[in-house]
Short mmCIF file of C-alpha atoms and ligand atoms in Angstrom, two decimals:
data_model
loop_
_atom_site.label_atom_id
_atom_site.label_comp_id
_atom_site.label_asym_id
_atom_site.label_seq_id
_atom_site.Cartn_x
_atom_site.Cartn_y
_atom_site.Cartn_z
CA UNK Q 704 61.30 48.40 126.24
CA UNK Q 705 60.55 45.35 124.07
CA UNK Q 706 57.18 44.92 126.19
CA UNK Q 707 56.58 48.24 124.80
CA UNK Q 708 57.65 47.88 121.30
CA UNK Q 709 55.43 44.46 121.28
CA UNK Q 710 52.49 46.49 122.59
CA UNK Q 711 52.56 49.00 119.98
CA UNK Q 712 53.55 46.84 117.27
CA UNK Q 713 50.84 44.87 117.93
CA UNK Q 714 48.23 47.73 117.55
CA UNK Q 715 49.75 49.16 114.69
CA UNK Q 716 48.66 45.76 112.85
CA UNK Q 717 45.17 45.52 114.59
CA UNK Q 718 44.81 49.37 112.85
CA UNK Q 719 46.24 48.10 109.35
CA UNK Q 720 43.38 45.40 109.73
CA UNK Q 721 40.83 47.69 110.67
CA UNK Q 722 42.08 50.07 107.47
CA UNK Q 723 42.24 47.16 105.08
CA UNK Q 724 38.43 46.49 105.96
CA UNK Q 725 37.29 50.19 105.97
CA UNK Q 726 39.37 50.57 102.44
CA UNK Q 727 37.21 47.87 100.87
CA UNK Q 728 34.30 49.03 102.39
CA UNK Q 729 33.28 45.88 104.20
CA UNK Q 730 29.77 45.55 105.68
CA UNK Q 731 30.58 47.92 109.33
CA UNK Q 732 28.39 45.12 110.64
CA UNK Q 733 31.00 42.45 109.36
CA UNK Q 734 34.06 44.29 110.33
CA UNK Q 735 36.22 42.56 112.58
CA UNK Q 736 38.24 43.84 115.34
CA UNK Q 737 40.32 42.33 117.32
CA UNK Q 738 39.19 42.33 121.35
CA UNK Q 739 42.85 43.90 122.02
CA UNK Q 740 42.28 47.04 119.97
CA UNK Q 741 38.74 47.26 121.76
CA UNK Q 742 40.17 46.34 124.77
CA UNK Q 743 42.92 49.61 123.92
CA UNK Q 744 39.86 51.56 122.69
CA UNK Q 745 37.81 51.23 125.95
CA UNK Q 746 41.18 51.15 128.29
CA UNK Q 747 40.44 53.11 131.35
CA UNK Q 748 43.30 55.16 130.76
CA UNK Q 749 42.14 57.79 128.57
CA UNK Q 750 45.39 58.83 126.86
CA UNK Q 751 45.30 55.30 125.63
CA UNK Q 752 42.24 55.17 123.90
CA UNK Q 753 42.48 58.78 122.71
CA UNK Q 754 46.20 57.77 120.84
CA UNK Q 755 44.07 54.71 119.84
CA UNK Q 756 41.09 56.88 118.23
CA UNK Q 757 43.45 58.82 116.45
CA UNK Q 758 44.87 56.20 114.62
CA UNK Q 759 41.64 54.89 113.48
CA UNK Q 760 40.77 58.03 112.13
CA UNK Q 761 43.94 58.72 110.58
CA UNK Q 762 44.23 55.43 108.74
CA UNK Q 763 40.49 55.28 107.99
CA UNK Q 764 38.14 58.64 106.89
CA UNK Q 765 41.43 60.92 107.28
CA UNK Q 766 43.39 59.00 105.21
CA UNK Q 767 45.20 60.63 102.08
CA UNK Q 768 43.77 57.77 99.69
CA UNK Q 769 40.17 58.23 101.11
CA UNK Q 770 40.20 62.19 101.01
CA UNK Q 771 41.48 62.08 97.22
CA UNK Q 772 39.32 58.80 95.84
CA UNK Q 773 36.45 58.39 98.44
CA UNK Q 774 34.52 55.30 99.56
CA UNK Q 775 30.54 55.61 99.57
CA UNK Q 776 29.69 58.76 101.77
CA UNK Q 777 27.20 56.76 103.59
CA UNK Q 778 29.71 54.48 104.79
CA UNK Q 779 32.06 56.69 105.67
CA UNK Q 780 28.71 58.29 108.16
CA UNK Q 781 27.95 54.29 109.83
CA UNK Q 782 31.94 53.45 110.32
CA UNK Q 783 32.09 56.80 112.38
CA UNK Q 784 28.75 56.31 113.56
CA UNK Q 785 29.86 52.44 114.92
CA UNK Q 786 32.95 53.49 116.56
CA UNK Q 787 31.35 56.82 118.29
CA UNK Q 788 28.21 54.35 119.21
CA UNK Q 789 30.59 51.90 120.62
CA UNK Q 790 32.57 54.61 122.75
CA UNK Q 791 29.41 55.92 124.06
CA UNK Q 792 28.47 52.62 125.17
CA UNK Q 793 31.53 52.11 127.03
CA UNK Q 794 31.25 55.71 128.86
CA UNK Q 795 34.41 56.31 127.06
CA UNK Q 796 35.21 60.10 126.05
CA UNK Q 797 35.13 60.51 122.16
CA UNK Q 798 38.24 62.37 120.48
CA UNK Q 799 36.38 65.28 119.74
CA UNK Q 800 38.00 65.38 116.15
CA UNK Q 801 35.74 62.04 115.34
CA UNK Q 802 32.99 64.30 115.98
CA UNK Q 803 34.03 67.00 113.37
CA UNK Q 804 34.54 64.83 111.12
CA UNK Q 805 31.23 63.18 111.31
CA UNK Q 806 29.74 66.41 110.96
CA UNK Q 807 31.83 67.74 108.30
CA UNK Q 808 30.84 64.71 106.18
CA UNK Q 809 27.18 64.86 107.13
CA UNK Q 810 26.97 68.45 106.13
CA UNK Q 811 29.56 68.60 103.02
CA UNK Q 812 28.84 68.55 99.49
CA UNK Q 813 27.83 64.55 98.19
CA UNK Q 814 30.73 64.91 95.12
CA UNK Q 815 29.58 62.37 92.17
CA UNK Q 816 27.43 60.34 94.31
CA UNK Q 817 26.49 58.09 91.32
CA UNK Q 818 30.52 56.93 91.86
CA UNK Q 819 32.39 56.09 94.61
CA UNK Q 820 36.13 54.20 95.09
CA UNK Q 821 37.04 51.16 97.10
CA UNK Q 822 40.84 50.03 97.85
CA UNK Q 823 42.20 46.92 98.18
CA UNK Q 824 45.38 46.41 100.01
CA UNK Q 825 47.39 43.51 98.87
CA UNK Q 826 50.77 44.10 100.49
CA UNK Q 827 52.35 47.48 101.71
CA UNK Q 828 53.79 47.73 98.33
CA UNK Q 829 50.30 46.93 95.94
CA UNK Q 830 46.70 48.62 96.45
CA UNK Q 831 44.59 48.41 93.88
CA UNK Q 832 41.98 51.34 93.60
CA UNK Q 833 38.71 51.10 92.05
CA UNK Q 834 36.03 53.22 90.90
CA UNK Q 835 32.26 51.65 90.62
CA UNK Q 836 29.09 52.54 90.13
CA UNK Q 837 27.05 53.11 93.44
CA UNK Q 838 23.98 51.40 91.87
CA UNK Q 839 24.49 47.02 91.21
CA UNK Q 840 23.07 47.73 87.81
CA UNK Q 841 23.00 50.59 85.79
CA UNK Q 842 23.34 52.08 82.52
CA UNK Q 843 21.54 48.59 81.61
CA UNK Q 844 24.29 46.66 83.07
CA UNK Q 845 25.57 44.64 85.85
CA UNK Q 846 29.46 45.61 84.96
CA UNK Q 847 29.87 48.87 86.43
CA UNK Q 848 30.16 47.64 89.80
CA UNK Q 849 32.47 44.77 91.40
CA UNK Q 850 31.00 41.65 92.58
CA UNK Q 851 31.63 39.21 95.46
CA UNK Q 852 33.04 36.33 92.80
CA UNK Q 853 35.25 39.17 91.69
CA UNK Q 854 37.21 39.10 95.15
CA UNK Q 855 36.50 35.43 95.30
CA UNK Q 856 38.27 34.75 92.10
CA UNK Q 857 41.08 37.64 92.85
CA UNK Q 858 41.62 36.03 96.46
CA UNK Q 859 42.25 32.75 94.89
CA UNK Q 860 44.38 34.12 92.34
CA UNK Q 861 46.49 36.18 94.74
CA UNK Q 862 46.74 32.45 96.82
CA UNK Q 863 48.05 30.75 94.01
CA UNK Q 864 50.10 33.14 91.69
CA UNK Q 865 52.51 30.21 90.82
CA UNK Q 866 49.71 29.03 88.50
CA UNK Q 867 49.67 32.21 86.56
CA UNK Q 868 52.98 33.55 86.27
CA UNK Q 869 54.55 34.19 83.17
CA UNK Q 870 51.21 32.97 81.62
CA UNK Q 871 49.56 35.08 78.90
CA UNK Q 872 45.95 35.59 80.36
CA UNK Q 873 42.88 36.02 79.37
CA UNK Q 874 40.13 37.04 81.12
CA UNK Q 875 36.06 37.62 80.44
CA UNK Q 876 33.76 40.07 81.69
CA UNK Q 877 35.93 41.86 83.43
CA UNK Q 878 33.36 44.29 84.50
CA UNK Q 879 35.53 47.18 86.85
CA UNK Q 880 39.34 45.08 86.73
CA UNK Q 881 39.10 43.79 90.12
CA UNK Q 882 40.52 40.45 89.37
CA UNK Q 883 42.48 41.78 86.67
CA UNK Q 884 44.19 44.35 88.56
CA UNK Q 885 45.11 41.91 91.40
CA UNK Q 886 46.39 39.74 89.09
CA UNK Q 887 48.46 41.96 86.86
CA UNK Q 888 49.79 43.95 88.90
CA UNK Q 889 50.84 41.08 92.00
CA UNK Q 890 50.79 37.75 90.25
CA UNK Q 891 53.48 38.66 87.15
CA UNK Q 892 51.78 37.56 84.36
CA UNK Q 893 53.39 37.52 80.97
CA UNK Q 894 50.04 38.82 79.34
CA UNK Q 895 46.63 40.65 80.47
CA UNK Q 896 43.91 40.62 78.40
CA UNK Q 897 40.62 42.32 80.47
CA UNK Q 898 37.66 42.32 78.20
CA UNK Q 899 34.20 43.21 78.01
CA UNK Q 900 31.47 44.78 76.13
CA UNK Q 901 29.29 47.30 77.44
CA UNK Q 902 30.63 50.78 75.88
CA UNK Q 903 30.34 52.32 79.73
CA UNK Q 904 32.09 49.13 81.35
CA UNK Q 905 34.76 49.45 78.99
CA UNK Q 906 35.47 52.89 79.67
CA UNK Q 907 35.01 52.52 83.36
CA UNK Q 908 37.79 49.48 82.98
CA UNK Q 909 40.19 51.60 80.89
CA UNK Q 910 40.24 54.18 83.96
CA UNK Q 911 40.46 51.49 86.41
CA UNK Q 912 43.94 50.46 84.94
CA UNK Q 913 45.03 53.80 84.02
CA UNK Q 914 44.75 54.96 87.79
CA UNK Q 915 46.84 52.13 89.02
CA UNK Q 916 49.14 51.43 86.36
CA UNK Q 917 50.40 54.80 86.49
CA UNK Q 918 50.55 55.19 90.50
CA UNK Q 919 47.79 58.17 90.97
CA UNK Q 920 46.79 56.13 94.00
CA UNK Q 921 50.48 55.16 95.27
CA UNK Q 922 51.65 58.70 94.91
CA UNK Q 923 48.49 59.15 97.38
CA UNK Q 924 49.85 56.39 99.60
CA UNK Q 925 53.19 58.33 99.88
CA UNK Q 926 55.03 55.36 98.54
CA UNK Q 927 57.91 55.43 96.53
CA UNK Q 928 57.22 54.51 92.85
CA UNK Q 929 58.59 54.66 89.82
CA UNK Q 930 55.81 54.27 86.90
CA UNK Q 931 57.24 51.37 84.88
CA UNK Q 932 55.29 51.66 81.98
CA UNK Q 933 56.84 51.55 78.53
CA UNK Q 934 54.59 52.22 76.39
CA UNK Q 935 51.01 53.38 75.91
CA UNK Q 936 47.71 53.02 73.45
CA UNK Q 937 44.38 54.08 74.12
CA UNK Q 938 42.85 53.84 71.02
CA UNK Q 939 39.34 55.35 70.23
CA UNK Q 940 37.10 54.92 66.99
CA UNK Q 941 38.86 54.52 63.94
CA UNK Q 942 42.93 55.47 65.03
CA UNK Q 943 44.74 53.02 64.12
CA UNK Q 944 46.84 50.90 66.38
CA UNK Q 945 50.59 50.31 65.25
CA UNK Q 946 51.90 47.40 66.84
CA UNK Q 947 54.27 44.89 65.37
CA UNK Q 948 54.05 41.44 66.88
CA UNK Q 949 55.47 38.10 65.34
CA UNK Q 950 55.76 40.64 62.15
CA UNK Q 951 51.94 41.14 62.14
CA UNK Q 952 50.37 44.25 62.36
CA UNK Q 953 47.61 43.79 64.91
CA UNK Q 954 45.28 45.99 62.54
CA UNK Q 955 46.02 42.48 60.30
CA UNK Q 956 44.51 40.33 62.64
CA UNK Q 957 41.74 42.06 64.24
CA UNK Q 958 38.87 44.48 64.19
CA UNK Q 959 40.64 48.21 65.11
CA UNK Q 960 38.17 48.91 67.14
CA UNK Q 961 38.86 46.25 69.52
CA UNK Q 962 42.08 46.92 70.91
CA UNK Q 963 41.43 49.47 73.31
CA UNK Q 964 44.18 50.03 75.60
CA UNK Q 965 47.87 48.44 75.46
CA UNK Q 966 50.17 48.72 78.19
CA UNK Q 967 53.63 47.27 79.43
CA UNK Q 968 54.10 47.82 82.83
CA UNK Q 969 56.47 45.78 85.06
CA UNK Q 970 57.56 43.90 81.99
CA UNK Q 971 54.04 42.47 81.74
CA UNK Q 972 51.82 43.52 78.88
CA UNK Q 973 48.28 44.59 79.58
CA UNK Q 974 45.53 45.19 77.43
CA UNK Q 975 41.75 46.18 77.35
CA UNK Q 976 39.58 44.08 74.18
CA UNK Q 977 35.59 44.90 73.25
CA UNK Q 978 34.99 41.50 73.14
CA UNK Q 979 31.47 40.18 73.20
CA UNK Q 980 31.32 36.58 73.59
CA UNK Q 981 29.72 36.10 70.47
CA UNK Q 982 32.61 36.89 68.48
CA UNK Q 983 35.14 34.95 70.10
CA UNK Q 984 34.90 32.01 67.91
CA UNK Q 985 35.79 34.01 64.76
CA UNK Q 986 37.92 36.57 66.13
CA UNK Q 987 41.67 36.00 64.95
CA UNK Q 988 43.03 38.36 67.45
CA UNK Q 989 41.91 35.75 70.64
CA UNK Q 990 43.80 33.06 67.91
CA UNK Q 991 46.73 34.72 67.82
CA UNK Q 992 46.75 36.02 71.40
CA UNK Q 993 46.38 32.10 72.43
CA UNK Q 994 45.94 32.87 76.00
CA UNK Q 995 47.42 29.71 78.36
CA UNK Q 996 44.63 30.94 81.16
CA UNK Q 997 41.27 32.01 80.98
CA UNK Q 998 39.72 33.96 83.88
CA UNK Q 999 35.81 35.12 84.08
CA UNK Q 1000 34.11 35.78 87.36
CA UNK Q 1001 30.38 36.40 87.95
CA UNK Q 1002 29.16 35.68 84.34
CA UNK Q 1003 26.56 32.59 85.39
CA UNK Q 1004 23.71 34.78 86.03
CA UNK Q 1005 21.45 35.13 82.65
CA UNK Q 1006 19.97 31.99 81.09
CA UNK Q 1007 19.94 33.52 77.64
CA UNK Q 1008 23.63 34.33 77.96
CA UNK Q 1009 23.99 30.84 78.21
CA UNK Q 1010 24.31 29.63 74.75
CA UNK Q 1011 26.83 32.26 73.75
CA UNK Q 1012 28.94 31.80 76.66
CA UNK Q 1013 29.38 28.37 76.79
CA UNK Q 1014 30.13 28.32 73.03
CA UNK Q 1015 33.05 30.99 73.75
CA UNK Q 1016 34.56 28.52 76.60
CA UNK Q 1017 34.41 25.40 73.81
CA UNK Q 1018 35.79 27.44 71.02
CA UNK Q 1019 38.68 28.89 73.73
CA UNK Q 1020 39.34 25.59 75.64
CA UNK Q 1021 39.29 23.33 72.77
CA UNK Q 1022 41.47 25.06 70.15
CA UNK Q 1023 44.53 24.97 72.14
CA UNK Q 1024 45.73 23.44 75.60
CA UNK Q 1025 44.35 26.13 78.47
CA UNK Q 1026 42.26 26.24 81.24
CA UNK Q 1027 39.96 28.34 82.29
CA UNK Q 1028 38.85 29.57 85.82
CA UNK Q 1029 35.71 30.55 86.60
CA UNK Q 1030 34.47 31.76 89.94
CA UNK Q 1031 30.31 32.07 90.95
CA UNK Q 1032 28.14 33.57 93.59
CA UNK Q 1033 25.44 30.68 94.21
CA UNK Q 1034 22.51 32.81 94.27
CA UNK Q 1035 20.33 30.21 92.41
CA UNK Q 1036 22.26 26.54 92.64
CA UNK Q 1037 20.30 25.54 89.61
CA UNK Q 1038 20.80 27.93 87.54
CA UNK Q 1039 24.64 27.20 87.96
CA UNK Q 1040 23.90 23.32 87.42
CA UNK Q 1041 22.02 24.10 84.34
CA UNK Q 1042 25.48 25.96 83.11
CA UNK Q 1043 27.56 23.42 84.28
CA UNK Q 1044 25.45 20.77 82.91
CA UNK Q 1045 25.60 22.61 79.32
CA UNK Q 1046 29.40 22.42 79.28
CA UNK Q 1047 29.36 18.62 79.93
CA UNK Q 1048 27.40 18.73 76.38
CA UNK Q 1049 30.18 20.60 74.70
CA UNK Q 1050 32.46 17.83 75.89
CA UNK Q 1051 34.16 20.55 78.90
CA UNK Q 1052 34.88 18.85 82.31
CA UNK Q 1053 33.77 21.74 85.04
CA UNK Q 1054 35.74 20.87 88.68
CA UNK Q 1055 35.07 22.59 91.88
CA UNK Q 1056 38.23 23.66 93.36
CA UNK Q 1057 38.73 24.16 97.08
CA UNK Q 1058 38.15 27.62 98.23
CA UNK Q 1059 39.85 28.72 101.47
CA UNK Q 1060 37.98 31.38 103.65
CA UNK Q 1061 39.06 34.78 102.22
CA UNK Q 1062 43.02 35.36 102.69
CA UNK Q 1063 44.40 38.20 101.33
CA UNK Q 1064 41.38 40.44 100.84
CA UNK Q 1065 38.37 40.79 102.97
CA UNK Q 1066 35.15 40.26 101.41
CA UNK Q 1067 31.17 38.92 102.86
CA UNK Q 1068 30.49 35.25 101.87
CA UNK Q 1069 27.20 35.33 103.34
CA UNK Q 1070 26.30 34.03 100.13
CA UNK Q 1071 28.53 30.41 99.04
CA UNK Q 1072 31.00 31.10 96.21
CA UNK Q 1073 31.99 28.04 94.17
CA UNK Q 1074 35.36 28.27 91.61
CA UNK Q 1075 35.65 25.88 88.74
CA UNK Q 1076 38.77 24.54 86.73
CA UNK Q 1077 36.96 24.24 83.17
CA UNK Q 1078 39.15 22.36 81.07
CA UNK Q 1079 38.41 20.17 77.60
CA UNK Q 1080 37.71 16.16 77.54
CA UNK Q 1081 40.25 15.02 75.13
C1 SAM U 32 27.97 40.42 86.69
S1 SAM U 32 29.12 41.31 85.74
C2 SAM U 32 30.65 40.66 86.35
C3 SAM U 32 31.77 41.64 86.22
C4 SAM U 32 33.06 41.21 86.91
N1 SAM U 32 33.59 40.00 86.33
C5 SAM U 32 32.82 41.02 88.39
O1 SAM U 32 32.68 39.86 88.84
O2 SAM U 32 32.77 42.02 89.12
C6 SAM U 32 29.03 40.53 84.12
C7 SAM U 32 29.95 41.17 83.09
O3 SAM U 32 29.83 40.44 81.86
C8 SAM U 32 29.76 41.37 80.78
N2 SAM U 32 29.01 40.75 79.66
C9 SAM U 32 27.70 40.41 79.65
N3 SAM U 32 27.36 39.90 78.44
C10 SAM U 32 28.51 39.89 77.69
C11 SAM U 32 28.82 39.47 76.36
N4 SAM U 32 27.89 38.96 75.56
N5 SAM U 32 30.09 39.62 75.93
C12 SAM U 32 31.05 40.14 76.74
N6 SAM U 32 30.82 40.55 78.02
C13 SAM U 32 29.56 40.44 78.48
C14 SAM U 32 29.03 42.57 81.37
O4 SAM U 32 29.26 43.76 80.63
C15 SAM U 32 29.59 42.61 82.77
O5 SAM U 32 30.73 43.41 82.85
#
C-alpha cells in the first residue's frame, strides 16, 4: 500500500513539473522530464501509460487555466506534437483524446493571436498569469513582452524574499509585471511601485495586476480565495486621485497623470507610475515615496538610453540609503561594461551577485544572465 502511494505520489510531482514547464511555455526542446515519468509513459503495460497520458493532458492543454487564458497556439501544436512523436517512437498506443485535441487546436479559430498568456507557478497557493505580446517588439517597444532577466531577476527575488520584505519597492521598466508580480504578491513587500512609460506597456501592466490581484486566474485554478484588496484607483487622464498620505494629497506632490493604479492587497500597497527615467530626478512623488529597494530588469540594451538611465540610478541611490538590483541578459558583454563602467563615473559601485541555476521558476539560460547590487560610494 505505501509502495503504491510512493509510486503515485511520485508521478503526481513528475506531472506538476511537466505542468509548471508547459505553463511557462518553456522551449518543448528544453523541457525536462524525468526518465520515471517516460519510463511510466512507455511502460509496457498499457493501462499505465494511458492513466499517465491523461494526466499530461489534463494538467497541460486541458487545463482550466490554459482553456480560459491560453499559451501561444503554436506551442500548444509542438508540446502535443513531442509527446505523440515520442509515443510513436516507442510503438506505444496514443490516448486517442491527445489526438482530438491536436486536431481541434490545429483546426480551431487562432483567438487574438497578436496575445497570448504564460503562467508561472510559484507554490500551490501563488500563480502569476501574464499576458504578452506574441511579437519581442512591437508597438515600437520592447515592453510588451517578458524577458529572460525578468525571470532571472524574479527567481532571485523569490530565493531571497528576506531582503525585500516589509521594504517599500521600487522598481523600473517593468515592462509586463513579471518580477513585480512575483514579488508582490510572494515576497510581502510593504510597497510596490511597477513603472514604465510606453502608453501600451502601461496599460498592458495595469491588466497584468488587475488579473492577479483580484484572483480571475485562481478562481480558474479552483483554489480557494478570498480577494484581499481594500481599496482601488485606476486613474485615467485628468481624474483626480484622492489619497491622503503623511497629510499630503498625492495630487500635491506629483503630476496626476502619473499615478495610475493604487492597490492594497494582502496588506501590501501596490501601485502602477508613468515614469520615464528622465523625470525621476525632479519628480517629488519618487522623493516622497523613498523606496528602500530598487528593482529594474532588462533595461541595459540601448546605448542612448544610457545617459538617462544611469542619471535616474545616481539621483535614486544617492539621495537616500537604498540599493538597487538590476538583473541583464549578456547579449553584448560590452555593451554591459560600457554601462557598468558609466556608473563607476557617477561614483555607484555595480557588484555581481551569485546567481544560482533557476529555482523556483523554469526559464532558458542559453544566454548568461548577470545580477548586480548597485549601491552609492559614500
Ligand atoms: C527590454 S524591456 C524590459 C521589460 C521588463 N523589465 C522585462 O525584463 O521583461 C525595457 C522596458 O524599459 C522601458 N523603458 C524604456 N525606456 C524608458 C524610459 N526612458 N523611461 C521608463 N521606461 C523606459 C520600456 O518601455 C520597456 O518596458
Amino acid at each position: 500500500m505505501v509502495e503504491v502511494l510512493e509510486e503515485s505520489e511520485l508521478l503526481r510531482r513528475n506531472v506538476i513539473c511537466i505542468k509548471k514547464q508547459f505553463l511557462s511555455t518553456t522551449c518543448v526542446k528544453k523541457i525536462h522530464w524525468q526518465s520515471n515519468l517516460l519510463h511510466e509513459l512507455y511502460s509496457s503495460s498499457s493501462n499505465r501509460s494511458m492513466l499517465v497520458q491523461k494526466l499530461l493532458l489534463e494538467n497541460t492543454v486541458n487545463h482550466p487555466l490554459v482553456k480560459k487564458f491560453p499559451p501561444k497556439l503554436s506551442y500548444q501544436l509542438a508540446f502535443l506534437k513531442d509527446i505523440i512523436t515520442k509515443l510513436e517512437r516507442h510503438g506505444q498506443e496514443v490516448l486517442e483524446a491527445l489526438y482530438i485535441v491536436y486536431c481541434s487546436l490545429l483546426s480551431g479559430p487562432t483567438i487574438d493571436s497578436s496575445c497570448h498568456y504564460r503562467h508561472f507557478v510559484i507554490d500551490h497557493s501563488v500563480t502569476i498569469t501574464i499576458r504578452e505580446s506574441s511579437k519581442l517588439i512591437s508597438q515600437g517597444t520592447t515592453g510588451l513582452c517578458s524577458w529572460q532577466a525578468a525571470l532571472t531577476l524574479a527567481d532571485w527575488c523569490l530565493c531571497n524574499c528576506e531582503l525585500l520584505r516589509n521594504r517599500r519597492i521600487l522598481e523600473l521598466g517593468s515592462g509586463t509585471g513579471l518580477t513585480g508580480l512575483c514579488v508582490s504578491l510572494h515576497c510581502k513587500p510593504s510597497s510596490y511601485w511597477f513603472s514604465d512609460c510606453h502608453p501600451a506597456v502601461l496599460s498592458m501592466l495595469q491588466s497584468n495586476i488587475m488579473l492577479n490581484v483580484t484572483g480571475q486566474n485562481k478562481h480558474v485554478l479552483g483554489d480557494s480565495h478570498e480577494d484581499n484588496s481594500v481599496v482601488t484607483h485606476t486613474c485615467s487622464g485628468d481624474e483626480n486621485v484622492s489619497l491622503a498620505c503623511d497629510g499630503h494629497e498625492w495630487t500635491e506632490l506629483c503630476d496626476r497623470s502619473q499615478i495610475l493604479l493604487w492597490k492594497m492587497c494582502n496588506n501590501a500597497e501596490i501601485g502602477v507610475l508613468n515614469l520615464p527615467w528622465e523625470i525621476i530626478p525632479t519628480s517629488d512623488f519618487v522623493t516622497w515615496l523613498s523606496p528602500e529597494v530598487i528593482l529594474a530588469a532588462d533595461l541595459v540594451y540601448d546605448l542612448s538610453l544610457f545617459p538617462v538611465l544611469s542619471q535616474a540610478f545616481s539621483h535614486l541611490l544617492h539621495k537616500r540609503s537604498c540599493v538597487l538590483f538590476l538583473a541583464c541578459t549578456v547579449r553584448n558583454e560590452e555593451t554591459l561594461d560600457a554601462f557598468i563602467q558609466l556608473l563607476r563615473t557617477m561614483n555607484l559601485e555595480a557588484t555581481e551577485e551569485n546567481l544560482s541555476p533557476p529555482s523556483v521558476l523554469y526559464y532558458s539560460t542559453d544566454v548568461p544572465g548577470k545580477l548586480y547590487r548597485v549601491s552609492a560610494i559614500r
